[in-house]
Short mmCIF file of C-alpha atoms in Angstrom, two decimals:
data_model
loop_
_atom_site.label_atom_id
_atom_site.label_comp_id
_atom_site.label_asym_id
_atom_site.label_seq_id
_atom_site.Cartn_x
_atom_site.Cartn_y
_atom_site.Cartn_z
CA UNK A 1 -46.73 -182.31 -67.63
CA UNK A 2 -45.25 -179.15 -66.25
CA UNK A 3 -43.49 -180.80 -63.72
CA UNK A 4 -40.93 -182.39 -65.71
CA UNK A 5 -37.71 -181.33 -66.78
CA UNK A 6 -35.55 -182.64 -69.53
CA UNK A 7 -31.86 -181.80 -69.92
CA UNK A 8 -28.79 -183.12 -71.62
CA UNK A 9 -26.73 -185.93 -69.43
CA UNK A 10 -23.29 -184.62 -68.34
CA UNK A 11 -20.52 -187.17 -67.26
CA UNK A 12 -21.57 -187.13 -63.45
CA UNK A 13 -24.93 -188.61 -64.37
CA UNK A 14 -24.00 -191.86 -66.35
CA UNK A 15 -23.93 -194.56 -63.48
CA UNK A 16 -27.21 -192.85 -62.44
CA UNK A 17 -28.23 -193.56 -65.99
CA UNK A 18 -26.92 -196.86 -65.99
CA UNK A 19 -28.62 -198.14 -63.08
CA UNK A 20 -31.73 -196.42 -63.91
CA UNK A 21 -31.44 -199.14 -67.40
CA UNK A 22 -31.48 -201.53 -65.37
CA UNK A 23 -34.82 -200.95 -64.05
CA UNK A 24 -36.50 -199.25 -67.01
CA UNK A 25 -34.85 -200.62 -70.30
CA UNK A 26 -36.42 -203.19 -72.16
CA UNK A 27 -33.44 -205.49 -72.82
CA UNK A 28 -29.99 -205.10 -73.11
CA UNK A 29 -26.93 -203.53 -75.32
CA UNK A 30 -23.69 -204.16 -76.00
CA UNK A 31 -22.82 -200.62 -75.16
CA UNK A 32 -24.63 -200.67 -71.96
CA UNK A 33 -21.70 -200.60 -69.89
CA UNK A 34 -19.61 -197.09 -68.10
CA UNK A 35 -17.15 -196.76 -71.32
CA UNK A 36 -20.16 -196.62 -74.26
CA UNK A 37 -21.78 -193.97 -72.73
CA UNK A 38 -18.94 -192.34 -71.39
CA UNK A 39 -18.14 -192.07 -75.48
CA UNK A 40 -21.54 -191.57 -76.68
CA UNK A 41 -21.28 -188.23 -73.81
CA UNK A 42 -18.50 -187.13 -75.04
CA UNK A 43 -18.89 -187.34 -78.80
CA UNK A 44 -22.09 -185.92 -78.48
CA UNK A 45 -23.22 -184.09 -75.06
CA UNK A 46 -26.73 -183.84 -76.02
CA UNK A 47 -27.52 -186.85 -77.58
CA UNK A 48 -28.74 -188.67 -74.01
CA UNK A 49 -31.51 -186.61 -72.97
CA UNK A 50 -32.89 -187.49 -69.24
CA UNK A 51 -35.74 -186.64 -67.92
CA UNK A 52 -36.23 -185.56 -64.27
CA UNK A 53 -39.44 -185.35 -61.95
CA UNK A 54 -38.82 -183.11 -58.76
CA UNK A 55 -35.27 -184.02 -59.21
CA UNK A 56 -35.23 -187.75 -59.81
CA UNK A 57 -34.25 -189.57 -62.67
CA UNK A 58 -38.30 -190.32 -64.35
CA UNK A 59 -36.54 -191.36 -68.08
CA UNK A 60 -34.09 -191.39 -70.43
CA UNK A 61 -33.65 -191.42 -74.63
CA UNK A 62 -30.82 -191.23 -76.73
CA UNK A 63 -31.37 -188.99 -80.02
CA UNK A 64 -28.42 -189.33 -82.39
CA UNK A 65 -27.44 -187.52 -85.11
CA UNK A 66 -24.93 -188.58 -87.68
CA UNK A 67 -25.43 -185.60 -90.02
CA UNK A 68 -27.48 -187.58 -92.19
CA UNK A 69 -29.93 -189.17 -89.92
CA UNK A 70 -31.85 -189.01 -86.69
CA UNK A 71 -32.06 -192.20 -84.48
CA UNK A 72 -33.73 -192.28 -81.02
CA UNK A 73 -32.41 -195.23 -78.95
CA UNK A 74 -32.92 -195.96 -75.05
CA UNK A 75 -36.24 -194.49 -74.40
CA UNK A 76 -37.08 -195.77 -71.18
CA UNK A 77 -39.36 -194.39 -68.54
CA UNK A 78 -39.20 -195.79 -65.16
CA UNK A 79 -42.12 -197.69 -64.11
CA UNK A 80 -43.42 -195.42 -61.40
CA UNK A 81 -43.49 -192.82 -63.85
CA UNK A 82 -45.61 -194.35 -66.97
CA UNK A 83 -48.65 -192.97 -68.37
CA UNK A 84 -47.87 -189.62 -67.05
CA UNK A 85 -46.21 -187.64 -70.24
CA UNK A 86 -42.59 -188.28 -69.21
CA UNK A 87 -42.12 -190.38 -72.83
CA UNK A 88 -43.83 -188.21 -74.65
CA UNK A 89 -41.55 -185.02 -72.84
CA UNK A 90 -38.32 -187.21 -73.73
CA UNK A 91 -39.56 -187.22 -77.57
CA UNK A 92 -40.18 -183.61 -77.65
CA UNK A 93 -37.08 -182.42 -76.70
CA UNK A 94 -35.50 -185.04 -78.75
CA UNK A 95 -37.36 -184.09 -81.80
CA UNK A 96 -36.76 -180.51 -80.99
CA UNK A 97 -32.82 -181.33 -80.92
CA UNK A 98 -33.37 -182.73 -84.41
CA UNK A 99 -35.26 -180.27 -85.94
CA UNK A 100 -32.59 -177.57 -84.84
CA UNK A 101 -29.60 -179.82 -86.11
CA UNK A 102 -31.13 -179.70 -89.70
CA UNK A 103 -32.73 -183.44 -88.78
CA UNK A 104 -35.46 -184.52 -91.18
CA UNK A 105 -36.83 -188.15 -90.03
CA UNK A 106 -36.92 -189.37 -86.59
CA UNK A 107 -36.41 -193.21 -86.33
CA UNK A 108 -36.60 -195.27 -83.48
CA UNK A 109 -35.19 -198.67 -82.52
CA UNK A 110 -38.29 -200.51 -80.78
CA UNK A 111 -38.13 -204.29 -80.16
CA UNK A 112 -40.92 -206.21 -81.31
CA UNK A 113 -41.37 -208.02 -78.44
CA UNK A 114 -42.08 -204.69 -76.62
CA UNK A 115 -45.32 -204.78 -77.65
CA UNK A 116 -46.43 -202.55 -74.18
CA UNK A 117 -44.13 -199.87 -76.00
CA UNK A 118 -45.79 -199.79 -79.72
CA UNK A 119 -48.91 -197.63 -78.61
CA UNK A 120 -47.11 -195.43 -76.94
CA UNK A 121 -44.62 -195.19 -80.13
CA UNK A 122 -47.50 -195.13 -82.72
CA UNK A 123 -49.25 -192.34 -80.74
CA UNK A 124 -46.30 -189.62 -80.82
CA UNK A 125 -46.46 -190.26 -84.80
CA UNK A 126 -44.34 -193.21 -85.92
CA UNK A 127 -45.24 -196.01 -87.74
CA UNK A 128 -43.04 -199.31 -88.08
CA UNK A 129 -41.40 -199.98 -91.65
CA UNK A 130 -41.95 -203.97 -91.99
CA UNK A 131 -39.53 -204.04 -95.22
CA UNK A 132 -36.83 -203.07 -93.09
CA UNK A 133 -34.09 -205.37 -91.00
CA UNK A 134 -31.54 -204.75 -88.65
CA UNK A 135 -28.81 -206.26 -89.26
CA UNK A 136 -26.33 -206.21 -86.97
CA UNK A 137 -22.15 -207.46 -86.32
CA UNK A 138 -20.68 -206.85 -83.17
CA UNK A 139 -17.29 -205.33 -83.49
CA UNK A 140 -15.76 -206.36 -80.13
#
């Protein structure tokens, strides 16, 4: 949809984007708190991607790049706003980012239990791996 605008988060944004979680995220990280995002922000200023209808806050997704690899984390579209092209928008310009960093494969961290998610996943092209686990140790 024409009307809506995707742009890197800068600093000012991130309790805007925290909030917005709240609402919109399926579940919760470890790093969703001020000081992960401040880092992930500053290591990388356009690795959180918003999304923005007539100004307000319609999404967000995080599209990391290690160099090596291309992982999308945090889409979330706020509930007002699904079904209206504001996930699909997010991947685009997060698979755009990619492709211009020398990305090859997009994957995506999708919990199984958010099974309202899948088709949405599965229709902008990606396909779960079942032989794969995360594993996972917090460090803190």
């Amino acid at each position: 949809m024409s009307d809506i605008r995707t742009r890197p988060a800068s600093p000012a944004d991130l309790d805007a984007v925290l909030a917005f979680w709240k609402v919109a995220a399926e579940g919760t990280s470890i790093s969703d708190d001020r000081g992960g995002v401040e880092l992930l922000v500053a290591r990388d200023p356009e690795a959180l991607i918003l999304a923005e209808r007539d100004g307000v806050l319609a999404g967000t997704v995080i599209a990391g790049f290690d160099g090596w690899r291309c992982h999308l984390y945090r889409l979330a579209v706020h509930p007002a706003h699904r079904r209206q092209g504001v996930g699909g928008a997010l991947l685009r310009a997060a698979e755009e980012r990619f492709l211009r960093l020398g990305g090859r494969r997009g994957d995506a961290m999708v919990l199984d239990r958010n099974e309202s998610a899948h088709p949405a996943w599965r229709a902008a092209g990606y396909t779960p791996e079942p032989q794969w686990s995360r594993w996972v140790k917090p460090l803190a």
